[in-house]
XYZ file of C-alpha atoms in Angstrom:
681
model
C -23.231 -18.511 -20.047
C -20.055 -19.644 -18.343
C -20.672 -22.481 -15.908
C -17.981 -23.022 -13.273
C -18.419 -26.354 -11.560
C -16.865 -26.789 -8.144
C -14.593 -29.499 -9.470
C -12.689 -26.924 -11.536
C -11.586 -24.877 -8.531
C -8.469 -25.617 -6.542
C -9.348 -28.212 -3.926
C -8.191 -26.043 -1.067
C -9.660 -28.274 1.616
C -7.810 -31.318 0.259
C -4.570 -29.354 0.090
C -4.985 -28.194 3.684
C -5.538 -31.747 4.855
C -2.438 -32.849 2.955
C -0.368 -30.171 4.702
C -1.576 -31.370 8.106
C -0.910 -34.992 7.137
C 2.622 -34.185 5.984
C 3.303 -32.324 9.223
C 2.270 -35.402 11.182
C 4.258 -37.739 8.941
C 7.455 -35.685 9.196
C 7.236 -34.951 12.914
C 5.917 -38.315 14.141
C 6.818 -40.849 11.478
C 10.049 -39.195 10.328
C 9.085 -38.956 6.678
C 11.759 -37.428 4.433
C 11.188 -33.732 3.658
C 12.301 -34.106 0.040
C 9.686 -36.798 -0.495
C 7.038 -34.493 0.982
C 8.073 -31.701 -1.358
C 7.860 -33.973 -4.406
C 4.463 -35.407 -3.440
C 2.925 -32.038 -2.640
C 4.403 -30.542 -5.818
C 2.746 -33.297 -7.851
C -0.628 -32.661 -6.210
C -0.356 -28.912 -6.744
C 0.745 -29.446 -10.365
C -2.399 -31.513 -10.940
C -4.594 -28.844 -9.374
C -3.035 -26.109 -11.513
C -3.290 -28.237 -14.656
C -6.998 -28.746 -13.998
C -7.525 -24.988 -13.627
C -5.497 -24.050 -16.727
C -7.143 -26.622 -19.001
C -10.598 -25.458 -17.922
C -9.573 -21.838 -18.469
C -8.364 -22.633 -21.993
C -11.589 -24.525 -22.712
C -13.666 -21.528 -21.608
C -11.533 -19.161 -23.676
C -12.226 -21.368 -26.695
C -15.967 -21.215 -26.065
C -15.811 -17.439 -25.794
C -13.850 -17.308 -29.067
C -16.523 -19.406 -30.798
C -19.258 -17.067 -29.547
C -17.280 -14.055 -30.775
C -16.801 -15.689 -34.163
C -20.558 -16.246 -34.532
C -21.329 -12.700 -33.431
C -18.756 -11.467 -35.957
C -20.675 -13.243 -38.745
C -23.905 -11.568 -37.642
C -22.090 -8.236 -37.438
C -20.809 -8.655 -40.993
C -24.314 -9.367 -42.289
C -25.670 -6.255 -40.558
C -22.917 -4.126 -42.122
C -23.659 -5.498 -45.610
C -27.396 -4.878 -45.204
C -26.770 -1.519 -43.469
C -29.375 -2.579 -40.921
C -28.781 -0.583 -37.735
C -32.071 -1.572 -36.111
C -30.453 -4.632 -34.511
C -27.356 -2.743 -33.323
C -28.480 -2.579 -29.706
C -29.270 -6.306 -29.661
C -25.818 -7.129 -31.039
C -24.137 -4.787 -28.552
C -25.842 -6.577 -25.677
C -24.724 -9.941 -27.075
C -21.104 -8.722 -27.142
C -21.472 -7.361 -23.610
C -22.799 -10.736 -22.455
C -19.566 -12.281 -23.713
C -17.690 -9.566 -21.845
C -19.494 -10.328 -18.590
C -18.654 -14.009 -18.961
C -15.019 -13.084 -19.562
C -15.068 -11.093 -16.296
C -16.415 -14.182 -14.522
C -13.612 -16.248 -16.032
C -11.023 -13.730 -14.849
C -12.516 -13.805 -11.348
C -12.342 -17.598 -11.481
C -8.631 -17.424 -12.344
C -7.979 -14.758 -9.708
C -9.755 -16.769 -7.033
C -7.687 -19.842 -7.816
C -4.500 -17.761 -7.880
C -5.399 -16.573 -4.382
C -5.916 -20.184 -3.312
C -2.482 -21.124 -4.643
C -0.834 -18.247 -2.771
C -2.628 -19.185 0.437
C -1.723 -22.864 0.327
C 1.906 -21.955 -0.376
C 1.886 -19.630 2.632
C 0.362 -22.357 4.784
C 2.920 -24.935 3.673
C 5.736 -22.450 4.297
C 4.433 -21.734 7.784
C 4.389 -25.415 8.697
C 7.622 -26.471 6.987
C 10.088 -23.670 7.626
C 9.258 -21.663 4.491
C 11.060 -23.869 1.993
C 8.328 -25.008 -0.359
C 7.448 -21.727 -2.088
C 11.071 -21.065 -3.050
C 11.385 -24.598 -4.411
C 8.063 -24.647 -6.238
C 8.128 -21.189 -7.815
C 11.787 -21.421 -8.867
C 11.260 -24.791 -10.586
C 7.920 -23.888 -12.238
C 7.864 -20.204 -13.097
C 10.485 -20.182 -15.872
C 9.955 -23.674 -17.290
C 8.813 -23.577 -20.963
C 5.888 -25.912 -20.176
C 4.977 -24.300 -16.861
C 1.261 -24.155 -16.238
C 1.825 -21.897 -13.234
C 2.377 -19.068 -15.714
C -1.048 -19.838 -17.138
C -2.584 -18.859 -13.823
C -0.620 -15.693 -13.216
C -0.058 -14.517 -16.814
C -3.366 -15.751 -18.402
C -2.391 -16.128 -22.041
C -4.806 -15.232 -24.928
C -7.073 -13.022 -22.803
C -5.801 -9.969 -24.672
C -7.060 -11.326 -27.994
C -10.588 -11.786 -26.608
C -10.547 -8.288 -25.090
C -9.311 -6.850 -28.393
C -12.125 -8.516 -30.353
C -14.739 -7.245 -27.908
C -13.341 -3.703 -27.883
C -13.073 -3.466 -31.660
C -16.615 -4.665 -32.318
C -18.219 -2.623 -29.553
C -16.403 0.476 -30.857
C -17.735 -0.157 -34.377
C -21.264 -0.651 -33.070
C -21.099 2.564 -31.061
C -20.327 4.538 -34.221
C -23.643 4.918 -36.024
C -22.018 7.056 -38.754
C -20.389 4.053 -40.377
C -16.785 5.145 -39.892
C -14.223 2.715 -41.281
C -11.643 3.531 -38.581
C -11.030 0.870 -35.933
C -9.560 1.064 -32.443
C -6.210 0.125 -33.985
C -6.271 3.272 -36.162
C -7.045 5.452 -33.138
C -5.014 4.008 -30.236
C -5.346 7.237 -28.227
C -9.150 6.977 -28.196
C -10.312 5.000 -25.166
C -13.498 2.997 -25.569
C -15.960 3.987 -22.863
C -18.004 0.896 -22.125
C -18.803 -0.507 -18.652
C -17.998 -4.066 -19.720
C -14.576 -3.124 -21.092
C -13.858 -1.186 -17.893
C -14.771 -4.265 -15.822
C -12.555 -6.490 -17.949
C -9.599 -4.100 -17.732
C -9.988 -3.820 -13.963
C -10.060 -7.616 -13.649
C -7.013 -8.035 -15.884
C -5.123 -5.348 -13.967
C -5.920 -7.006 -10.652
C -4.784 -10.400 -11.891
C -1.517 -9.144 -13.386
C -0.877 -6.533 -10.659
C -0.761 -4.002 -13.486
C -1.405 -0.571 -12.096
C -1.964 3.077 -12.796
C -0.527 6.131 -11.086
C -3.758 6.534 -9.101
C -3.805 2.909 -7.990
C -0.102 3.015 -7.170
C -0.618 6.017 -4.901
C -3.578 4.282 -3.266
C -1.417 1.279 -2.412
C 1.225 3.706 -1.146
C -1.256 4.688 1.590
C -1.754 1.024 2.581
C -5.520 1.577 2.834
C -7.583 -1.575 2.378
C -9.334 -1.930 -0.988
C -12.085 -4.533 -0.951
C -12.252 -6.297 -4.296
C -15.763 -7.706 -4.192
C -17.968 -5.566 -1.987
C -21.570 -6.432 -1.394
C -24.335 -3.982 -2.211
C -25.205 -3.326 1.429
C -21.604 -2.395 2.250
C -21.509 0.094 -0.613
C -24.838 1.573 0.493
C -23.558 1.938 4.057
C -20.409 3.674 2.797
C -22.539 6.103 0.797
C -24.471 6.943 3.944
C -21.262 7.540 5.945
C -19.517 9.526 3.223
C -19.297 13.297 3.572
C -17.030 15.164 1.162
C -16.158 18.003 3.540
C -15.223 15.509 6.251
C -12.907 13.721 3.806
C -11.384 17.067 2.831
C -10.792 17.844 6.514
C -8.969 14.532 6.958
C -6.756 15.266 3.948
C -6.098 18.789 5.286
C -5.093 17.258 8.625
C -2.639 15.000 6.799
C -1.188 17.927 4.831
C -0.807 20.229 7.846
C 0.771 17.492 9.963
C 3.435 16.820 7.329
C 4.101 20.556 6.988
C 4.399 20.697 10.793
C 6.865 17.802 10.785
C 9.284 19.227 8.217
C 8.945 23.004 8.666
C 11.443 22.911 11.565
C 14.123 20.865 9.775
C 16.015 23.773 8.123
C 16.242 25.776 11.375
C 16.337 23.124 14.120
C 20.134 23.246 14.459
C 20.193 27.057 14.669
C 17.333 27.016 17.210
C 19.191 24.568 19.454
C 22.359 26.708 19.252
C 20.384 29.823 20.223
C 19.193 28.001 23.350
C 22.709 26.997 24.349
C 22.632 23.397 23.099
C 24.754 21.694 20.451
C 23.688 21.918 16.816
C 23.238 18.139 16.659
C 20.507 18.351 19.315
C 18.384 19.062 16.241
C 18.059 15.269 16.094
C 16.203 15.304 19.419
C 14.092 18.316 18.388
C 13.016 16.681 15.134
C 12.789 13.157 16.550
C 10.780 13.977 19.692
C 7.709 14.329 17.475
C 8.288 10.811 16.172
C 8.784 9.458 19.711
C 5.343 10.703 20.739
C 3.842 9.413 17.492
C 4.824 5.841 18.428
C 2.255 6.020 21.237
C -0.291 8.342 19.633
C -0.715 6.046 16.613
C -2.009 3.255 18.868
C -4.521 5.271 20.874
C -5.749 7.165 17.811
C -6.242 3.865 15.978
C -8.273 2.523 18.919
C -10.183 5.797 19.353
C -11.265 5.762 15.702
C -13.292 2.613 16.449
C -15.807 4.877 18.205
C -15.368 8.347 16.732
C -13.518 10.361 14.122
C -14.531 13.857 15.180
C -13.240 13.698 18.771
C -9.764 12.363 17.847
C -9.396 15.075 15.210
C -10.411 17.762 17.740
C -7.901 16.378 20.253
C -5.228 16.209 17.561
C -5.766 19.847 16.578
C -5.617 21.049 20.198
C -2.387 19.124 20.871
C -0.763 20.523 17.743
C -1.936 24.050 18.557
C -0.476 23.870 22.078
C 2.687 22.131 20.889
C 3.460 24.810 18.317
C 2.794 27.583 20.822
C 5.328 26.030 23.214
C 7.789 25.579 20.341
C 7.549 29.273 19.514
C 7.664 30.465 23.152
C 10.771 28.391 23.967
C 12.987 31.091 22.435
C 11.828 33.857 24.777
C 11.785 31.442 27.717
C 15.339 30.326 26.811
C 14.349 26.739 27.515
C 15.314 23.745 25.383
C 12.982 21.662 27.583
C 9.953 23.753 26.579
C 11.017 23.369 22.952
C 11.155 19.567 23.187
C 7.883 19.380 25.165
C 6.259 21.383 22.394
C 7.432 18.894 19.784
C 6.294 15.987 21.944
C 2.804 17.506 22.129
C 2.836 17.839 18.332
C 3.683 14.144 18.056
C 0.830 13.281 20.424
C -1.454 15.013 17.942
C -0.540 12.728 15.033
C -3.920 11.610 13.685
C -2.693 9.831 10.536
C -4.221 6.592 11.829
C -7.596 8.368 11.989
C -7.143 9.808 8.495
C -6.383 6.351 7.070
C -9.235 4.750 8.974
C -11.764 7.335 7.790
C -10.862 6.681 4.150
C -10.959 2.910 4.668
C -14.299 2.834 6.503
C -16.320 5.831 5.324
C -15.405 6.517 1.695
C -17.391 4.491 -0.897
C -15.425 1.895 -2.794
C -15.792 3.759 -6.083
C -14.035 6.799 -4.569
C -11.677 5.071 -2.160
C -8.741 4.757 -4.531
C -8.932 8.473 -5.361
C -9.159 9.305 -1.663
C -6.162 7.054 -0.934
C -4.184 8.777 -3.681
C -5.252 12.110 -2.179
C -3.892 10.993 1.205
C -0.477 10.218 -0.287
C -0.461 13.401 -2.375
C -1.335 15.515 0.672
C 1.546 13.912 2.578
C 3.988 14.536 -0.275
C 2.918 18.148 -0.751
C 3.154 18.764 2.998
C 6.655 17.314 3.022
C 7.679 19.736 0.246
C 5.805 22.780 1.588
C 7.239 22.510 5.118
C 10.868 23.350 4.251
C 9.759 25.790 1.526
C 7.671 27.711 4.042
C 10.590 27.761 6.477
C 12.708 29.340 3.746
C 10.205 32.176 3.404
C 10.146 32.967 7.121
C 13.548 34.694 7.154
C 12.421 37.841 8.972
C 12.846 39.166 12.504
C 10.721 41.475 14.659
C 9.287 41.750 18.167
C 5.784 42.397 19.487
C 5.966 43.337 23.150
C 8.092 40.548 24.682
C 7.511 38.004 21.932
C 10.255 37.386 19.388
C 9.411 36.488 15.808
C 12.344 35.162 13.788
C 13.289 32.235 11.547
C 13.387 29.925 14.591
C 10.072 30.867 16.211
C 7.963 31.756 13.162
C 7.443 28.083 12.146
C 5.774 27.557 15.526
C 3.652 30.711 15.315
C 2.574 30.053 11.711
C 1.607 26.448 12.426
C -0.249 27.459 15.613
C -2.384 29.881 13.576
C -2.904 27.229 10.894
C -4.097 24.670 13.448
C -6.411 27.246 15.085
C -8.055 27.957 11.717
C -8.268 24.233 11.042
C -9.853 23.621 14.464
C -12.590 26.175 13.766
C -13.195 24.716 10.300
C -13.309 21.203 11.772
C -15.814 22.207 14.471
C -18.133 23.853 11.943
C -17.938 21.462 8.982
C -17.104 17.918 10.117
C -19.947 15.417 10.067
C -19.517 12.394 12.339
C -20.465 9.250 10.369
C -22.826 6.662 11.790
C -20.750 4.079 13.659
C -22.459 0.760 13.105
C -19.152 -1.101 13.172
C -16.900 -2.075 16.051
C -13.891 -4.290 16.391
C -15.852 -7.318 15.258
C -16.654 -5.693 11.933
C -14.440 -7.095 9.231
C -14.449 -7.234 5.445
C -15.020 -10.200 3.241
C -11.954 -11.856 1.854
C -12.072 -11.744 -1.886
C -9.888 -14.816 -1.978
C -12.473 -16.960 -0.209
C -15.918 -15.679 -1.129
C -17.548 -14.670 -4.378
C -20.810 -12.862 -4.973
C -23.159 -14.807 -7.183
C -25.500 -13.298 -9.771
C -28.334 -13.296 -7.240
C -26.324 -11.501 -4.554
C -25.720 -14.629 -2.453
C -22.236 -14.902 -1.035
C -20.956 -18.432 -1.563
C -17.692 -20.113 -0.499
C -15.697 -21.195 -3.532
C -12.397 -22.658 -2.333
C -14.030 -25.993 -1.539
C -14.213 -29.428 -3.045
C -17.509 -31.007 -1.954
C -20.727 -29.324 -0.840
C -21.197 -31.791 1.994
C -17.891 -30.638 3.509
C -18.865 -26.939 3.712
C -19.820 -26.938 7.387
C -16.784 -28.958 8.376
C -14.597 -26.645 6.281
C -15.929 -23.606 8.120
C -14.974 -25.179 11.460
C -11.604 -26.459 10.295
C -9.300 -23.490 10.061
C -5.869 -22.525 11.185
C -5.865 -19.777 13.786
C -3.162 -17.792 11.986
C -4.663 -18.011 8.502
C -7.784 -16.677 6.847
C -8.975 -20.149 5.810
C -12.638 -19.386 6.497
C -14.837 -16.417 7.115
C -14.810 -17.086 10.858
C -11.117 -16.370 11.170
C -11.289 -12.962 9.478
C -11.600 -11.180 12.798
C -9.088 -8.344 13.181
C -6.059 -8.802 15.406
C -6.971 -7.714 18.943
C -3.456 -7.030 20.275
C 0.108 -6.384 19.188
C 1.039 -9.993 20.021
C -1.810 -11.454 17.950
C -0.906 -9.122 15.073
C 2.732 -10.239 15.316
C 1.719 -13.898 15.088
C 0.079 -13.136 11.751
C 3.331 -11.853 10.267
C 4.879 -14.282 7.809
C 8.585 -14.011 6.876
C 7.599 -12.114 3.712
C 5.723 -9.521 5.770
C 8.563 -9.236 8.283
C 11.037 -8.635 5.470
C 8.804 -5.919 3.992
C 8.544 -4.235 7.399
C 12.345 -4.426 7.720
C 12.669 -2.768 4.312
C 10.206 -0.076 5.385
C 12.239 0.516 8.545
C 15.431 0.719 6.506
C 14.154 3.220 3.936
C 12.587 5.451 6.609
C 15.848 5.380 8.579
C 17.871 6.352 5.499
C 15.450 9.160 4.596
C 15.374 10.539 8.149
C 19.177 10.571 8.390
C 19.363 12.446 5.090
C 16.680 15.008 5.952
C 17.268 15.553 9.678
C 21.004 16.147 9.472
C 20.899 18.089 6.202
C 21.034 21.465 7.933
C 24.027 20.514 10.095
C 25.926 18.817 7.237
C 25.388 21.603 4.692
C 26.305 24.281 7.229
C 29.467 22.457 8.326
C 30.772 21.526 4.858
C 29.285 24.197 2.558
C 28.198 27.069 4.875
C 24.721 27.055 3.378
C 22.244 29.581 4.804
C 18.810 28.456 6.006
C 17.162 29.519 2.737
C 19.456 27.240 0.694
C 18.747 24.280 2.976
C 15.016 24.978 2.681
C 15.153 25.070 -1.129
C 17.180 21.834 -1.219
C 14.684 20.003 1.019
C 11.697 21.413 -0.870
C 13.132 20.194 -4.195
C 13.616 16.730 -2.708
C 9.998 16.736 -1.511
C 8.719 17.830 -4.919
C 10.252 14.741 -6.552
C 7.779 12.468 -4.735
C 4.766 12.792 -7.057
C 6.705 12.737 -10.393
C 8.683 9.683 -9.278
C 5.505 7.886 -8.215
C 3.890 8.856 -11.525
C 6.725 7.235 -13.487
C 6.753 4.110 -11.322
C 2.970 3.780 -11.127
C 2.244 4.467 -14.804
C 5.186 2.747 -16.495
C 7.642 0.691 -14.475
C 5.056 -1.447 -12.656
C 3.530 -2.356 -16.027
C 6.901 -3.526 -17.374
C 8.553 -5.158 -14.362
C 7.287 -7.185 -11.433
C 6.992 -5.360 -8.116
C 9.596 -7.621 -6.520
C 12.086 -6.790 -9.293
C 11.546 -3.055 -8.766
C 11.853 -3.625 -5.021
C 15.255 -5.294 -5.315
C 16.537 -2.764 -7.857
C 15.449 0.129 -5.609
C 17.219 -1.392 -2.608
C 20.419 -1.712 -4.640
C 20.138 1.895 -5.852
C 19.515 3.051 -2.290
C 22.650 1.196 -1.239
C 24.556 2.958 -4.031
C 23.235 6.326 -2.821
C 24.310 5.613 0.750
C 27.802 4.511 -0.345
C 28.234 7.634 -2.495
C 27.237 9.801 0.486
C 30.336 8.839 2.519
C 33.205 11.263 2.750
C 36.284 9.137 2.072
C 39.227 11.364 1.146
C 39.658 14.958 0.114
C 37.109 17.760 0.384
C 33.409 16.946 0.435
C 31.876 18.619 -2.602
C 28.385 20.035 -3.109
C 27.932 17.945 -6.272
C 28.721 14.728 -4.404
C 26.304 15.580 -1.611
C 23.414 16.625 -3.877
C 23.798 13.722 -6.334
C 24.064 11.100 -3.581
C 21.132 12.683 -1.717
C 18.959 12.591 -4.857
C 19.827 8.941 -5.533
C 19.113 8.017 -1.910
C 15.870 9.964 -1.641
C 14.400 8.978 -5.023
C 15.347 5.320 -4.494
C 13.710 5.404 -1.068
C 10.539 6.920 -2.547
C 10.328 4.256 -5.258
C 11.077 1.597 -2.669
C 8.371 2.866 -0.305
C 5.631 2.687 -2.927
C 6.546 -0.797 -4.161
C 7.189 -2.004 -0.605
C 3.713 -0.977 0.578
C 2.166 -2.418 -2.582
C 3.769 -5.799 -1.868
C 2.952 -5.496 1.817
C -0.745 -5.059 1.034
C -0.660 -8.332 -0.947
C 1.387 -10.572 1.349
C -0.172 -9.348 4.598
C -2.985 -11.345 6.194
C -6.502 -10.022 5.546
C -7.018 -10.113 9.323
C -4.725 -7.083 9.444
C -6.957 -5.131 7.066
C -9.014 -3.487 9.827
C -9.264 -3.099 13.542
C -6.984 -1.218 15.905
C -3.850 -3.261 15.166
C -4.079 -3.109 11.382
C -1.455 -3.208 8.662
C -1.389 0.565 8.358
C -0.613 0.887 12.067
C 2.180 -1.707 11.881
C 3.848 0.043 8.949
C 3.426 3.419 10.653
C 5.023 2.090 13.842
C 7.915 0.568 11.861
C 8.533 3.844 10.046
C 8.161 5.947 13.193
C 10.584 3.759 15.140
C 13.067 4.149 12.279
C 12.786 7.936 12.548
C 13.240 7.803 16.319
C 16.369 5.659 16.017
C 17.758 7.868 13.233
C 17.206 11.120 15.121
C 18.678 9.604 18.289
C 21.701 8.455 16.314
C 22.289 11.986 15.006
C 22.226 13.458 18.514
C 24.471 10.808 20.068
C 27.031 10.857 17.256
C 26.996 14.659 17.373
C 28.781 14.604 20.718
C 31.794 13.052 18.948
C 32.096 16.105 16.719
C 30.357 17.406 13.605
C 33.260 16.268 11.416
C 32.397 12.634 12.245
C 28.620 13.037 11.978
C 28.210 12.226 8.283
C 30.099 8.927 8.103
C 29.041 7.552 11.481
C 25.330 8.154 10.865
C 25.575 6.570 7.420
C 27.098 3.330 8.737
C 23.814 1.977 10.223
C 22.049 2.828 6.936
C 24.701 0.848 5.064
C 24.424 -2.257 7.259
C 20.600 -2.233 7.447
C 20.380 -1.807 3.673
C 22.703 -4.770 3.066
C 20.663 -6.856 5.524
C 17.391 -5.939 3.806
C 18.793 -6.879 0.370
C 19.898 -10.245 1.743
C 16.463 -10.799 3.316
C 14.758 -9.842 0.038
C 16.836 -12.376 -1.889
C 15.949 -15.090 0.627
C 12.201 -14.425 0.295
C 12.200 -13.294 -3.352
C 10.148 -16.212 -4.659
C 7.418 -15.633 -2.066
C 6.768 -12.055 -3.255
C 4.072 -12.580 -5.868
């Protein structure tokens, strides 16, 4: 049985006191900053050395136990005695459970190291992390790598897997797991170990990558009562209705893109007014995201009903604007659609009401529904190339998107009213999750604080916390306002939000002006624009599959982040028309590079954001999902406004002038990433 004494954990309380002391010494006594860095580095080196040496000692003990079990296993094979197989399996699983505890010990200390680095950065102008990580991470004798890379664990896991696989085979097969690499050993202990290793190394799967893409909180160490409560709240049909809402909203957003310029021309406006038509939905979403997030504290059913009604009315107005010959009615219709954006409710339902064991799948479903909606919107617009009249109502390629979506939302509203089950709301704003970096569940189900040094200091440690950090359970309360949420944003988080703004701006410029650009330069019909946009949308899931299943297991997230930003910059540069005719091949190739790079960047960006963001932004009205949504929505608003304003200068200038902000913001985000690169771990 692994025994973790308190003295082997990082002395987080001591480190916090040192930070406060150094602040006082530098501000009051004028102590040299370089001396502070050297002293604190020495203390942190000692803490890490203590953790690594204990980890190696425990790995040795586990290896000894495995060696002894291997001797017993060999005797059983020689005697062909299978009566003790179950007993030996349980002995191997006991070693596996102790290995999981060791991995949790390492992960907890890694969290403590990240937190103390963040705290030091906050107090000292964000210099220490860059200095410490850059001088330790690549040194041949660095013990920091022992924490984050955990050497020799793979050998222990391999020994456990091989022996458990042999014991599971009662037919006496001589094949091992190494002879059958495609066969996955199904054992709960091995699954626990793999999950712990993946969490510690940030290794990921396609499913997990998509879940992070949704920026939905995943609690690492839930208590039994929380899981039971989630099971009581969970209702499959209600989850399906939330995913359907997500899908339909994304279809509604992009179904108008191929025809927005033609619709504005038919109403007597300029083609570039399509920026206002497309962007007005995003303008309304800036406000709707906040009130829907707050509303979901009390109900899920009522916000979804309101959302459906707004979208139904908005699409009706969008369709009727043609016969009313009113661009104002058209824009009001899109504004009403934006006021019906319930993505905050969809995220919140998954976060609060789906059991932990299903939450990652539900999160992946949320992202997949968004991606499919993005692809289906333009594709559906391409199919609606017909024209007829019923009485005084005109049905053509401009109005049919509104009519079709109005019918879709009416059907959805009826389905919602019949099938949705409102979960029991026993949580309010003061309900918040445990921080896996601060608390651990013991074998007896008692939640104990672990990032401490002495038991007698527990009560004092609970009182002594920084208001902007999650140093104790008391300060895990969600942010109660935009200003309090902003104060929780570290430079790393701000840079990630800037990157999110940049990629959403670049994507919106590409998509929203595609109809105008392709018509002006290539004379593409609406059907060709629709196919082009649908193909772009269909790249989302394959690209995420490649990144989530392969690239994130080979490279660090921050490396993929920087590479994606550079590729996005390349795509933007290639999109400019410099001299000579603008060719279809140049446009399509640069658009693919830009769009795919932005998709890769979005997934990795949100993955990093979920790690560097304060746990106090995990829930509540002003949560991390809301902040990222607002950043992305504001980017779309600015992009669509830029298209409309630049359009008044002439369509021949539209392409280059709308790409210039993308170019400058992308360069700024790359510079900001380089400045904070060593804090992204």
